[in-house]
CSV table of C-alpha atoms in Angstrom, one decimal:
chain,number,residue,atom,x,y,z
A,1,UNK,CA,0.0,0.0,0.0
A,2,UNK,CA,1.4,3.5,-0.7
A,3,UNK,CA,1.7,5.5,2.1
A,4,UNK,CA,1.0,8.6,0.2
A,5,UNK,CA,-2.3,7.7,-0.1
A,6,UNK,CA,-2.6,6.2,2.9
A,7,UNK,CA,-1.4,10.0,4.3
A,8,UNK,CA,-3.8,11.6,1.9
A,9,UNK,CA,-6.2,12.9,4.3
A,10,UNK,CA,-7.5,16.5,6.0
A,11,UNK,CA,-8.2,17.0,9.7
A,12,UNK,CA,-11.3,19.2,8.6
A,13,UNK,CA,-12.0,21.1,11.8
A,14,UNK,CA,-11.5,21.3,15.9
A,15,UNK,CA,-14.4,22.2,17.6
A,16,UNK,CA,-13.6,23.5,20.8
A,17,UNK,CA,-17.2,24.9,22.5
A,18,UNK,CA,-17.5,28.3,21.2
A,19,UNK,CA,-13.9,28.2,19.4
A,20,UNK,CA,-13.3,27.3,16.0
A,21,UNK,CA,-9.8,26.2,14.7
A,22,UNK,CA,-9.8,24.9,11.2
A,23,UNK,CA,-6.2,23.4,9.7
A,24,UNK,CA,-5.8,21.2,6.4
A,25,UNK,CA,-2.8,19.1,5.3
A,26,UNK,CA,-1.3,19.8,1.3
A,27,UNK,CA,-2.7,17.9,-1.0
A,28,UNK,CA,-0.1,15.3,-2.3
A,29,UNK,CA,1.2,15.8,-5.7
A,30,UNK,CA,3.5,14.0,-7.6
A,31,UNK,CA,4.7,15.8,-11.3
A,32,UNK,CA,7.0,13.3,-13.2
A,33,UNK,CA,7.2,15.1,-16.6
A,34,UNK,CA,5.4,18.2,-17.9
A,35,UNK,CA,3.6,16.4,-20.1
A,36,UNK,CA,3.1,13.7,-17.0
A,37,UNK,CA,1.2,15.1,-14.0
A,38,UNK,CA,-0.5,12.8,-11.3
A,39,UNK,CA,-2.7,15.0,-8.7
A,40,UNK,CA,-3.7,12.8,-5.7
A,41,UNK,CA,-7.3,13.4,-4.8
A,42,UNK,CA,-8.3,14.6,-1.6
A,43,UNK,CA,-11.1,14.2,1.2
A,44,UNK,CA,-12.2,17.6,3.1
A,45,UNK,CA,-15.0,17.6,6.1
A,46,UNK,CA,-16.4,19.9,7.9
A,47,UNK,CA,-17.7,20.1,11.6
A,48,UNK,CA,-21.1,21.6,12.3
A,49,UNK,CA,-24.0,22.5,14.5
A,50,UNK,CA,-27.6,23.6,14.2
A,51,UNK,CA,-27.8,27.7,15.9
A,52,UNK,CA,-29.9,27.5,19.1
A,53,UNK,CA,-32.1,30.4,20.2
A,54,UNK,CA,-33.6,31.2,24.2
A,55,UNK,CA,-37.6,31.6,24.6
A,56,UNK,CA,-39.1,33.8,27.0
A,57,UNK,CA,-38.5,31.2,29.4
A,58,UNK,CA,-34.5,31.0,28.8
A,59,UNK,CA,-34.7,27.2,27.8
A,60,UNK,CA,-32.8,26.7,24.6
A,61,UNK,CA,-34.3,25.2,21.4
A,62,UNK,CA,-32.4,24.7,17.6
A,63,UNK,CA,-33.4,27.8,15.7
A,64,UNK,CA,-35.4,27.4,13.1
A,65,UNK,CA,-34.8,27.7,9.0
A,66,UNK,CA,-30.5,29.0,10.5
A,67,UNK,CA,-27.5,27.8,8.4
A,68,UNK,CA,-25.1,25.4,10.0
A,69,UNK,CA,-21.9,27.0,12.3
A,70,UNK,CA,-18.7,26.0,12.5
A,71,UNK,CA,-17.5,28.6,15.4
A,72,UNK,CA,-19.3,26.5,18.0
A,73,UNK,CA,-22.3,27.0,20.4
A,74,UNK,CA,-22.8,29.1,24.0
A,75,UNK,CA,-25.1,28.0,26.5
A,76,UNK,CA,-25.7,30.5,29.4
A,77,UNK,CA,-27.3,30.2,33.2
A,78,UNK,CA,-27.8,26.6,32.4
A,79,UNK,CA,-29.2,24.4,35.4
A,80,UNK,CA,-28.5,20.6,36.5
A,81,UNK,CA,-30.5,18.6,35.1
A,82,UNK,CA,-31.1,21.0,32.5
A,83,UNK,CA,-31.4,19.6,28.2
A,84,UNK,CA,-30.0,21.8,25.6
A,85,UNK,CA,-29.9,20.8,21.9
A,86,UNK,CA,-26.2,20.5,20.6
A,87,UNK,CA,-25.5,18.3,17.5
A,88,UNK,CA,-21.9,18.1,16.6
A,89,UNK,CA,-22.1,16.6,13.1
A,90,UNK,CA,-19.4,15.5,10.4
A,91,UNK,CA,-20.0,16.7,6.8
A,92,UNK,CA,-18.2,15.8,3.8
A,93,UNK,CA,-17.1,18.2,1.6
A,94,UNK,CA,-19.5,18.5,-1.8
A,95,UNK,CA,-15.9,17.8,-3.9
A,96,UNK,CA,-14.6,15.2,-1.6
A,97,UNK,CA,-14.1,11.5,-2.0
A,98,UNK,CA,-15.4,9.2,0.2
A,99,UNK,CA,-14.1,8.8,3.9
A,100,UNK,CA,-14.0,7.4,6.9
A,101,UNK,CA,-14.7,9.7,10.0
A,102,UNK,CA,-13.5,9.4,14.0
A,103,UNK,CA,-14.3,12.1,16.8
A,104,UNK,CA,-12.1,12.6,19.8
A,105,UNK,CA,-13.7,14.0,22.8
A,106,UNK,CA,-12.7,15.9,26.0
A,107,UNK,CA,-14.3,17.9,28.7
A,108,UNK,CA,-12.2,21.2,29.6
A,109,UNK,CA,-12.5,23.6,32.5
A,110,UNK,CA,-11.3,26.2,33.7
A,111,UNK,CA,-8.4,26.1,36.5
A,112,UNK,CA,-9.7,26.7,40.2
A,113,UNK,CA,-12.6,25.3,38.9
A,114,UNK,CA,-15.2,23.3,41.5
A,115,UNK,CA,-16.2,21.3,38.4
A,116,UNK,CA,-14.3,17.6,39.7
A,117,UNK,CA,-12.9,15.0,37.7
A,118,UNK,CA,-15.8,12.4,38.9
A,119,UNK,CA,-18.3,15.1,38.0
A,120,UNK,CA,-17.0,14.9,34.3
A,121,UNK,CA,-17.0,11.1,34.4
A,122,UNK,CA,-21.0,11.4,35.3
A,123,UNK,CA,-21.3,13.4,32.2
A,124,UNK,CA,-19.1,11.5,30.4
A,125,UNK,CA,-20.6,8.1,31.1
A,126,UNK,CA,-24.5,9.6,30.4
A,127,UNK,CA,-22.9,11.2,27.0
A,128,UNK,CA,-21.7,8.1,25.8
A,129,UNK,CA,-24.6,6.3,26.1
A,130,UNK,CA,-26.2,8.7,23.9
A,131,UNK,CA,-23.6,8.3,21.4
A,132,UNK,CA,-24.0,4.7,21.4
A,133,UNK,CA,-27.8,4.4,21.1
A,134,UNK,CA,-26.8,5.2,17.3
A,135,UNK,CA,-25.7,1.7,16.2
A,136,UNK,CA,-23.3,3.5,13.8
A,137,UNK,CA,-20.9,5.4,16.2
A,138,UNK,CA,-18.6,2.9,18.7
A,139,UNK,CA,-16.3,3.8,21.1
A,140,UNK,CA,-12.7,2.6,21.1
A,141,UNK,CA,-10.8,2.6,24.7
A,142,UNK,CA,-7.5,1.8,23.2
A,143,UNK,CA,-7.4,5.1,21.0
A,144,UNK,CA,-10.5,6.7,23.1
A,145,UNK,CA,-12.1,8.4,19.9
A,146,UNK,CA,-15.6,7.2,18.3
A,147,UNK,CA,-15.5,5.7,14.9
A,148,UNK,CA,-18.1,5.8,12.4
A,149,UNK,CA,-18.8,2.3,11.3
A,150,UNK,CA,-20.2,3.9,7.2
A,151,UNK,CA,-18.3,5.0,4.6
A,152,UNK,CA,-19.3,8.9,4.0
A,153,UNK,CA,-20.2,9.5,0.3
A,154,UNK,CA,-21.8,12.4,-1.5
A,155,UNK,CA,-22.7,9.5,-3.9
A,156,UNK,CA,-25.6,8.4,-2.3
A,157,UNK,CA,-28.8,10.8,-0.6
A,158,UNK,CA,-28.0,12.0,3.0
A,159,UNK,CA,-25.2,9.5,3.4
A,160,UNK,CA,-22.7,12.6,3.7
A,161,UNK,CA,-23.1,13.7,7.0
A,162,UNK,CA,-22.9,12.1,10.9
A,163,UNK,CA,-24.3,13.6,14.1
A,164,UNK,CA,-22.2,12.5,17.2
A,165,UNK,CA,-25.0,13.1,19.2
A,166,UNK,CA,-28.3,15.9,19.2
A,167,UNK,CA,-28.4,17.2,22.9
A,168,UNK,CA,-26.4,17.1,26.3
A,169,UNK,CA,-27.8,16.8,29.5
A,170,UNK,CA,-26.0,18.7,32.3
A,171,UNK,CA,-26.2,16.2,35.3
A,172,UNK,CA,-28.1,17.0,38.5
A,173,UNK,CA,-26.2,14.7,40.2
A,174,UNK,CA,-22.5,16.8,40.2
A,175,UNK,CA,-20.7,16.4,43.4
A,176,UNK,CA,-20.6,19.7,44.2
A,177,UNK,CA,-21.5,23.5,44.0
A,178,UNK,CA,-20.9,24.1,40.5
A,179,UNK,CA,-23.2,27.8,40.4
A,180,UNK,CA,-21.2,29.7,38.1
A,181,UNK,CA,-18.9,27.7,36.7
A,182,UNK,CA,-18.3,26.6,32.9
A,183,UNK,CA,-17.0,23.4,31.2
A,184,UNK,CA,-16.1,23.1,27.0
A,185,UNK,CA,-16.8,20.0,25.5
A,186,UNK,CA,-13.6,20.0,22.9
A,187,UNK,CA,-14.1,17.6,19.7
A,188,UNK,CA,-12.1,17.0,16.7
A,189,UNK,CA,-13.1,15.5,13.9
A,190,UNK,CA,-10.9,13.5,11.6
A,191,UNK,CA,-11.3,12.0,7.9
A,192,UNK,CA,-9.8,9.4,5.4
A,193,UNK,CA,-10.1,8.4,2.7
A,194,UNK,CA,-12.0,4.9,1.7
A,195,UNK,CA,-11.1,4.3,-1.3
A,196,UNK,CA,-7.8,1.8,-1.4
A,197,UNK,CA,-7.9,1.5,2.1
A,198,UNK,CA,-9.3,-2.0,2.1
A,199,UNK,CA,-6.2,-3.8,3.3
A,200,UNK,CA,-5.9,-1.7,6.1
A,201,UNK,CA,-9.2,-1.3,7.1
A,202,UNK,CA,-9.5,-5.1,7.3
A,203,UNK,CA,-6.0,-5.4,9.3
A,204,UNK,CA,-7.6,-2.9,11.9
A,205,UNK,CA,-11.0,-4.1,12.5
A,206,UNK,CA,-12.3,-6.3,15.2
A,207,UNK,CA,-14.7,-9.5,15.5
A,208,UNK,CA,-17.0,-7.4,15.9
A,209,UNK,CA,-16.9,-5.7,12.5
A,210,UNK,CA,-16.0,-2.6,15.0
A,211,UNK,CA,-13.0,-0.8,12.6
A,212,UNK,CA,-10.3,0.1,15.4
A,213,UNK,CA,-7.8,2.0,13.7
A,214,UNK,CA,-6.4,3.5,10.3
A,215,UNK,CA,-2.7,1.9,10.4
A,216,UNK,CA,0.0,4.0,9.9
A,217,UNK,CA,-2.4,6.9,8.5
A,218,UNK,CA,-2.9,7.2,12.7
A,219,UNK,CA,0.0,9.0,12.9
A,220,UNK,CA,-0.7,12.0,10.7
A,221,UNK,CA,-4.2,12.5,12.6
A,222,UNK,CA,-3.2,14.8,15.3
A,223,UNK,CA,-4.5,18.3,15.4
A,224,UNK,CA,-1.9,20.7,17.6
């Protein structure tokens, strides 16, 4: 397998709460001749969510008829037990081939913060189990990052996109007094490509059918 394509790939996008940090690898091209030019094709994605609006009542809802963000959502004076719509999803480019996707997750807060360790494990654990109830996504402990068990294509209708999950809950069970305090949920999404990857794919995927890893393409997946 060439490792150029299997290193043809773009980190589309870190999401970090209400922060925004795109970054892109080159494209790989290889020019022989003049007359002989071989462009290696590429695979671009983006991360988005659905705008959310307050009622009269402060609760949060997705507003309606808004164009996708990429710069993240705020939430404000938001209670314990409290539900607020939040749908990270993956989108493949409209000129993109076909890719696979994986989403890292971590909980950040502030220093000094009352927010504990074993509170973030509470909403940790209830996240997850969202993220699961959607056959599609699995998590992997060795690499902790969800993988996306379908190929996205813009070949076939709504088969381009993936929602991690639509809404968080904020536990009423935290540990301790958390009034005023503030936690980010940080994601980052990663792509590559499908095509010529079956070898790989098939060396990295478990009994399960669960794939577990991209190879040696891992390496080139970090976002700084």
């Amino acid at each position: 397998m060439n490792k150029k394509k299997l290193l043809s790939m773009l980190i589309a996008l870190c999401l970090i709460a209400a922060i925004g940090v795109g970054a892109t690898l080159a494209y790989f091209t290889d020019e022989e001749t003049a007359t002989n030019i071989i462009t290696m094709g590429s695979v671009g994605i983006a991360l988005v969510e659905t705008p959310v609006e307050q009622d009269e009542d402060g609760a949060y809802h997705p507003a309606a008829d808004a164009t996708p963000v990429t710069d993240g959502l705020e939430f404000r004076d938001v209670m314990p037990g409290d539900t607020v719509p939040k749908d990270p999803t993956v989108v493949l480019d409209a000129d993109s081939h076909d890719a696979y996707i994986r989403v890292r997750m971590e909980y950040v807060v502030p220093e000094g913060s009352t927010i504990t360790e074993e509170d973030l494990e509470i909403l940790d654990t209830a996240l997850r189990a969202r993220i699961l109830e959607d056959a599609r996504w699995y998590y992997d402990a060795g690499d902790d990052v969800y993988y996306y068990s379908e190929v996205l294509t813009n070949s076939e209708p709504d088969a381009n996109a993936a929602a991690l999950f639509t809404e968080v809950t904020i536990p009423g069970a935290w540990l301790n007094n958390t009034a005023g305090q503030e936690f980010r949920i940080a994601l980052t999404a990663e792509a590559i490509q499908a095509e010529n990857l079956n070898e790989v794919i098939a060396a990295n995927t478990n009994a399960d059918g669960q794939i577990t890893g991209w190879g040696d393409a891992a390496a080139a997946s970090d976002l700084n």
